[in-house]
Tab-separated table of C-alpha atoms in Angstrom:
chain	number	residue	atom	x	y	z
S	1	MET	CA	-175.602	149.132	-79.653
S	2	SER	CA	-177.469	148.895	-82.604
S	3	LEU	CA	-181.228	147.497	-83.170
S	4	ALA	CA	-180.295	145.191	-85.674
S	5	GLU	CA	-176.854	143.758	-83.401
S	6	ASN	CA	-179.719	142.813	-81.257
S	7	ILE	CA	-180.638	139.928	-84.496
S	8	PRO	CA	-180.249	136.736	-83.026
S	9	GLU	CA	-178.374	134.467	-85.182
S	10	HIS	CA	-181.237	131.937	-85.813
S	11	TYR	CA	-183.084	134.633	-87.091
S	12	ILE	CA	-181.400	136.300	-89.270
S	13	GLN	CA	-181.323	133.939	-92.416
S	14	LEU	CA	-185.281	134.731	-91.368
S	15	LEU	CA	-185.407	138.191	-92.349
S	16	LYS	CA	-183.905	138.008	-95.706
S	17	LYS	CA	-187.787	137.004	-97.093
S	18	PRO	CA	-191.152	139.107	-95.902
S	19	VAL	CA	-192.419	138.396	-92.641
S	20	ALA	CA	-195.500	137.544	-92.650
S	21	ILE	CA	-197.307	139.843	-89.408
S	22	PHE	CA	-200.621	137.489	-88.096
S	23	GLY	CA	-203.202	140.282	-86.999
S	24	LEU	CA	-203.477	144.018	-87.620
S	25	GLY	CA	-203.998	144.730	-83.420
S	26	ALA	CA	-201.948	146.848	-81.597
S	27	SER	CA	-199.114	144.439	-81.702
S	28	GLY	CA	-198.671	143.775	-85.210
S	29	LYS	CA	-198.435	147.693	-86.143
S	30	ALA	CA	-195.539	148.203	-83.502
S	31	VAL	CA	-193.710	144.203	-85.676
S	32	ALA	CA	-194.632	146.475	-88.642
S	33	SER	CA	-192.942	149.632	-87.799
S	34	LEU	CA	-189.959	147.224	-86.224
S	35	MET	CA	-190.167	145.782	-89.131
S	36	GLU	CA	-189.674	148.735	-91.038
S	37	LYS	CA	-186.661	150.504	-88.433
S	38	LEU	CA	-184.761	146.945	-89.513
S	39	LYS	CA	-184.804	147.910	-93.357
S	40	VAL	CA	-186.324	144.116	-93.317
S	41	LEU	CA	-189.929	144.070	-95.664
S	42	TYR	CA	-193.098	142.445	-94.400
S	43	VAL	CA	-196.780	141.208	-94.823
S	44	ILE	CA	-199.658	142.061	-92.282
S	45	TYR	CA	-202.306	139.672	-93.093
S	46	ASP	CA	-205.436	139.868	-90.839
S	47	GLU	CA	-208.979	138.558	-92.445
S	48	LYS	CA	-211.432	140.392	-90.089
S	49	THR	CA	-209.445	144.518	-91.302
S	50	GLY	CA	-211.868	146.753	-93.588
S	51	ASP	CA	-207.482	147.607	-94.527
S	52	GLU	CA	-207.639	146.703	-97.414
S	53	GLY	CA	-205.100	147.897	-99.982
S	54	ARG	CA	-202.417	147.132	-97.603
S	55	VAL	CA	-203.486	143.887	-96.092
S	56	GLU	CA	-203.645	140.947	-97.120
S	57	ARG	CA	-207.304	139.513	-95.698
S	58	HIS	CA	-206.516	135.713	-97.255
S	59	PHE	CA	-203.025	133.463	-96.072
S	60	GLU	CA	-202.962	130.371	-98.398
S	61	ARG	CA	-200.360	128.265	-99.497
S	62	LYS	CA	-199.234	129.814	-102.115
S	63	ASP	CA	-198.617	132.610	-99.103
S	64	ALA	CA	-196.164	131.038	-96.965
S	65	MET	CA	-193.725	130.379	-99.613
S	66	ARG	CA	-193.877	133.395	-99.698
S	67	HIS	CA	-192.514	133.504	-96.300
S	68	SER	CA	-190.022	132.157	-93.381
S	69	LEU	CA	-191.086	133.734	-90.429
S	70	VAL	CA	-194.539	134.546	-89.146
S	71	ILE	CA	-195.025	135.993	-85.764
S	72	HIS	CA	-198.165	135.994	-84.958
S	73	SER	CA	-200.272	138.856	-82.241
S	74	PRO	CA	-199.612	137.559	-78.302
S	75	ALA	CA	-203.577	136.329	-78.142
S	76	PHE	CA	-203.558	134.599	-81.624
S	77	GLN	CA	-205.050	131.703	-82.020
S	78	MET	CA	-202.940	128.987	-82.252
S	79	GLU	CA	-205.611	126.704	-84.111
S	80	HIS	CA	-206.573	129.144	-86.339
S	81	PRO	CA	-206.169	127.673	-89.785
S	82	TRP	CA	-203.239	130.438	-90.892
S	83	ILE	CA	-200.892	128.472	-88.597
S	84	GLU	CA	-201.247	125.234	-88.843
S	85	ILE	CA	-200.932	125.615	-93.455
S	86	ALA	CA	-197.608	128.541	-91.941
S	87	LEU	CA	-196.219	124.932	-90.378
S	88	GLY	CA	-197.221	122.864	-92.807
S	89	GLN	CA	-195.550	125.164	-94.990
S	90	GLY	CA	-192.037	124.632	-92.768
S	91	CYS	CA	-192.391	128.795	-91.925
S	92	CYS	CA	-190.818	129.615	-88.546
S	93	VAL	CA	-194.060	130.261	-86.546
S	94	VAL	CA	-193.768	132.734	-83.036
S	95	SER	CA	-195.437	135.079	-81.417
S	96	GLU	CA	-195.067	139.669	-81.402
S	97	MET	CA	-193.865	139.227	-77.751
S	98	ASP	CA	-191.601	136.136	-77.587
S	99	PHE	CA	-189.908	137.882	-80.735
S	100	ALA	CA	-189.470	141.380	-79.834
S	101	GLN	CA	-188.561	140.256	-76.493
S	102	GLN	CA	-184.970	138.743	-78.495
S	103	LEU	CA	-184.407	143.037	-79.898
S	104	ARG	CA	-184.732	144.565	-76.502
S	105	HIS	CA	-182.684	145.536	-73.409
S	106	GLY	CA	-183.758	146.123	-70.371
S	107	PRO	CA	-184.848	143.899	-66.717
S	108	THR	CA	-188.625	142.052	-67.425
S	109	ILE	CA	-191.039	141.158	-64.402
S	110	LEU	CA	-194.320	139.537	-65.662
S	111	VAL	CA	-197.870	138.780	-64.075
S	112	ILE	CA	-200.089	135.707	-64.646
S	113	GLY	CA	-202.801	134.612	-62.847
S	114	THR	CA	-206.582	134.065	-62.283
S	115	ASN	CA	-207.513	137.664	-60.302
S	116	GLY	CA	-205.754	141.088	-59.707
S	117	LYS	CA	-202.483	140.730	-62.601
S	118	THR	CA	-204.142	144.078	-63.697
S	119	THR	CA	-204.152	145.545	-60.670
S	120	LEU	CA	-201.431	144.608	-59.969
S	121	GLN	CA	-199.166	145.249	-62.734
S	122	GLU	CA	-199.761	148.766	-62.306
S	123	PHE	CA	-199.076	148.763	-58.666
S	124	ILE	CA	-195.669	147.099	-59.013
S	125	THR	CA	-195.222	149.615	-62.118
S	126	PHE	CA	-196.138	152.757	-60.519
S	127	SER	CA	-193.885	151.137	-57.416
S	128	LEU	CA	-190.515	151.174	-59.763
S	129	LYS	CA	-191.193	154.594	-61.569
S	130	ARG	CA	-191.462	155.773	-57.387
S	131	THR	CA	-187.825	154.382	-56.560
S	132	GLY	CA	-186.928	156.576	-59.899
S	133	THR	CA	-186.497	153.300	-61.784
S	134	SER	CA	-187.411	153.744	-65.570
S	135	SER	CA	-190.665	151.023	-66.428
S	136	MET	CA	-193.448	150.504	-68.767
S	137	ALA	CA	-196.613	148.699	-67.775
S	138	THR	CA	-197.306	145.958	-71.223
S	139	GLY	CA	-198.523	143.434	-72.705
S	140	LYS	CA	-201.919	143.010	-72.353
S	141	ASN	CA	-203.185	147.050	-71.779
S	142	ALA	CA	-202.592	146.928	-75.455
S	143	TYR	CA	-199.247	148.500	-75.483
S	144	PRO	CA	-196.295	145.504	-76.816
S	145	LEU	CA	-192.865	144.315	-76.097
S	146	SER	CA	-192.167	145.693	-79.906
S	147	ARG	CA	-192.958	148.924	-78.679
S	148	LEU	CA	-190.491	148.888	-76.729
S	149	ALA	CA	-188.096	147.798	-78.582
S	150	VAL	CA	-187.965	149.713	-81.244
S	151	HIS	CA	-187.462	153.022	-79.370
S	152	PRO	CA	-183.641	154.082	-78.721
S	153	ASP	CA	-184.370	156.100	-75.537
S	154	LEU	CA	-187.013	153.554	-74.217
S	155	ASP	CA	-183.603	151.257	-73.987
S	156	GLY	CA	-183.016	149.601	-69.692
S	157	VAL	CA	-186.915	150.743	-69.315
S	158	THR	CA	-188.379	147.245	-67.631
S	159	ALA	CA	-190.912	146.150	-68.379
S	160	VAL	CA	-194.315	145.346	-66.384
S	161	CYS	CA	-195.350	142.340	-68.510
S	162	GLU	CA	-199.793	140.835	-67.669
S	163	LEU	CA	-200.128	137.599	-69.119
S	164	GLY	CA	-203.198	135.691	-69.883
S	165	PRO	CA	-203.022	132.294	-70.922
S	166	GLU	CA	-203.551	132.580	-74.545
S	167	TYR	CA	-200.294	135.281	-74.342
S	168	ILE	CA	-198.416	132.211	-72.874
S	169	LYS	CA	-199.878	129.598	-75.647
S	170	PRO	CA	-197.305	129.764	-77.751
S	171	LEU	CA	-194.193	131.272	-76.014
S	172	LYS	CA	-191.295	129.855	-76.793
S	173	GLU	CA	-187.456	130.906	-75.446
S	174	PHE	CA	-189.164	134.112	-73.902
S	175	ARG	CA	-186.903	135.096	-70.973
S	176	PHE	CA	-187.891	137.098	-67.440
S	177	ASP	CA	-185.636	138.104	-63.920
S	178	THR	CA	-189.487	138.293	-61.450
S	179	LEU	CA	-192.371	136.027	-61.435
S	180	PHE	CA	-194.990	137.042	-59.324
S	181	TRP	CA	-197.812	134.557	-59.631
S	182	THR	CA	-201.507	135.651	-58.105
S	183	ASN	CA	-203.230	133.085	-57.470
S	184	PHE	CA	-205.504	130.094	-59.764
S	185	HIS	CA	-208.700	130.498	-58.562
S	186	GLU	CA	-211.105	128.368	-62.036
S	187	ASP	CA	-214.178	127.415	-59.337
S	188	HIS	CA	-215.976	127.906	-63.455
S	189	LEU	CA	-213.979	124.696	-65.007
S	190	ASP	CA	-216.335	121.858	-63.340
S	191	ASP	CA	-213.990	119.696	-65.542
S	192	PRO	CA	-210.450	118.954	-63.642
S	193	VAL	CA	-208.962	117.639	-66.877
S	194	GLU	CA	-209.367	121.250	-68.302
S	195	LYS	CA	-208.066	122.419	-64.359
S	196	LYS	CA	-204.871	120.673	-64.840
S	197	ALA	CA	-204.510	122.421	-67.893
S	198	LEU	CA	-204.713	125.742	-67.690
S	199	PHE	CA	-202.907	125.235	-64.528
S	200	GLU	CA	-200.262	123.269	-66.537
S	201	VAL	CA	-200.279	127.315	-68.988
S	202	PHE	CA	-198.902	129.119	-66.182
S	203	ARG	CA	-196.850	126.410	-64.782
S	204	ARG	CA	-194.476	125.610	-68.171
S	205	LEU	CA	-193.403	129.909	-67.649
S	206	LEU	CA	-191.957	129.060	-64.339
S	207	HIS	CA	-188.900	126.607	-66.767
S	208	LEU	CA	-188.778	128.828	-69.498
S	209	SER	CA	-186.275	131.340	-67.811
S	210	PRO	CA	-183.738	128.954	-65.176
S	211	GLY	CA	-182.469	132.265	-62.118
S	212	ALA	CA	-185.833	134.202	-62.282
S	213	ASP	CA	-187.286	135.213	-58.994
S	214	ILE	CA	-190.656	133.645	-58.554
S	215	TYR	CA	-193.284	134.539	-56.672
S	216	VAL	CA	-196.915	132.268	-56.213
S	217	GLY	CA	-200.462	133.189	-53.977
S	218	ASP	CA	-201.416	130.993	-51.123
S	219	SER	CA	-203.456	128.719	-54.167
S	220	VAL	CA	-201.232	128.696	-56.317
S	221	VAL	CA	-199.086	125.958	-54.300
S	222	LYS	CA	-202.472	124.592	-52.782
S	223	ALA	CA	-203.619	124.027	-56.443
S	224	ALA	CA	-200.509	122.337	-58.016
S	225	GLY	CA	-200.332	120.317	-54.026
S	226	GLU	CA	-204.748	119.029	-55.619
S	227	LEU	CA	-203.386	118.103	-59.473
S	228	GLY	CA	-201.177	116.394	-58.624
S	229	ARG	CA	-197.838	119.442	-60.739
S	230	PRO	CA	-195.303	120.257	-58.233
S	231	LEU	CA	-193.609	123.851	-58.153
S	232	PRO	CA	-190.118	124.374	-58.924
S	233	ASP	CA	-187.730	124.703	-55.660
S	234	THR	CA	-186.712	127.680	-55.617
S	235	VAL	CA	-190.643	129.271	-55.702
S	236	ARG	CA	-191.305	131.744	-53.138
S	237	LEU	CA	-194.466	131.643	-51.439
S	238	ALA	CA	-196.198	135.250	-50.668
S	239	ARG	CA	-197.188	135.273	-47.966
S	240	GLU	CA	-197.855	138.694	-45.951
S	241	GLU	CA	-196.446	137.954	-43.259
S	242	ASP	CA	-193.789	137.581	-44.539
S	243	TYR	CA	-193.644	140.204	-46.318
S	244	ALA	CA	-190.270	141.924	-44.194
S	245	ASP	CA	-188.067	138.785	-44.798
S	246	TRP	CA	-188.349	140.129	-48.753
S	247	GLU	CA	-185.404	142.007	-51.368
S	248	LEU	CA	-185.846	141.317	-54.466
S	249	PRO	CA	-182.010	141.739	-56.182
S	250	ASN	CA	-180.556	144.441	-56.236
S	251	SER	CA	-183.423	147.112	-55.653
S	252	SER	CA	-183.940	147.076	-52.350
S	253	ALA	CA	-186.722	150.175	-52.485
S	254	PHE	CA	-188.455	148.301	-54.846
S	255	ALA	CA	-189.189	145.567	-52.241
S	256	THR	CA	-189.516	147.929	-49.104
S	257	SER	CA	-192.852	150.275	-50.636
S	258	ILE	CA	-194.289	147.715	-52.673
S	259	HIS	CA	-194.039	143.372	-50.055
S	260	ARG	CA	-197.150	144.579	-47.546
S	261	PRO	CA	-199.648	145.983	-50.505
S	262	ALA	CA	-199.165	143.979	-53.232
S	263	LEU	CA	-199.760	141.200	-51.568
S	264	ALA	CA	-203.072	142.051	-50.800
S	265	LEU	CA	-203.563	141.065	-54.014
S	266	PHE	CA	-202.741	137.590	-53.974
């Protein structure tokens, strides 16, 4: 199956106009490569770039009228005026991760939380490779999902994605197979409203992919109770004494190799 055949139907009409890409970081460049692979025209917008000539530094109403689809960097601030302009002109605005995930094949493991995310991401990726499963760390480590989608030789690779709150907020149709929510330690937030809002950012992921395997640390369960934000009944608590009873579906080798050391990070 070609990459173009993976495009969801609701995006096909949107791609008939040039795509607006917000941000010329690693993800913006990866989206540009993806558009080239799809033979879709695009325009990159980045107000801070010094790359004059091929990158637009301003995005105004007249610019928004040229596009139907805007794909932004995962960390692009949703309060940015460009987002408001694009939405005001009826553009479909999606995160690079949301769009790329629709086009790639392969399992997806998410790692979220306030501490230990990168360490756990790297450990999971390493463990999968040790068991013979092709995997790639992606997300906040500057290796965008779009790079996995654009290369045919990476089709089927397991994506191990680290997501921070700013990456999670714009996600609308992201699907995943397994989620590790390491912890929730936001003691620096004195305002209970802010703390609850941050917890809710993480929590909304639990409902984006029904049927996914979800593992959370003790502090997440404690925070859910304190903040009055219940977790789904399907969530499994990551306690070290229970590691022997765990088994990720269809991956017994992975379960055996990862659980004991990984649980220390929760």
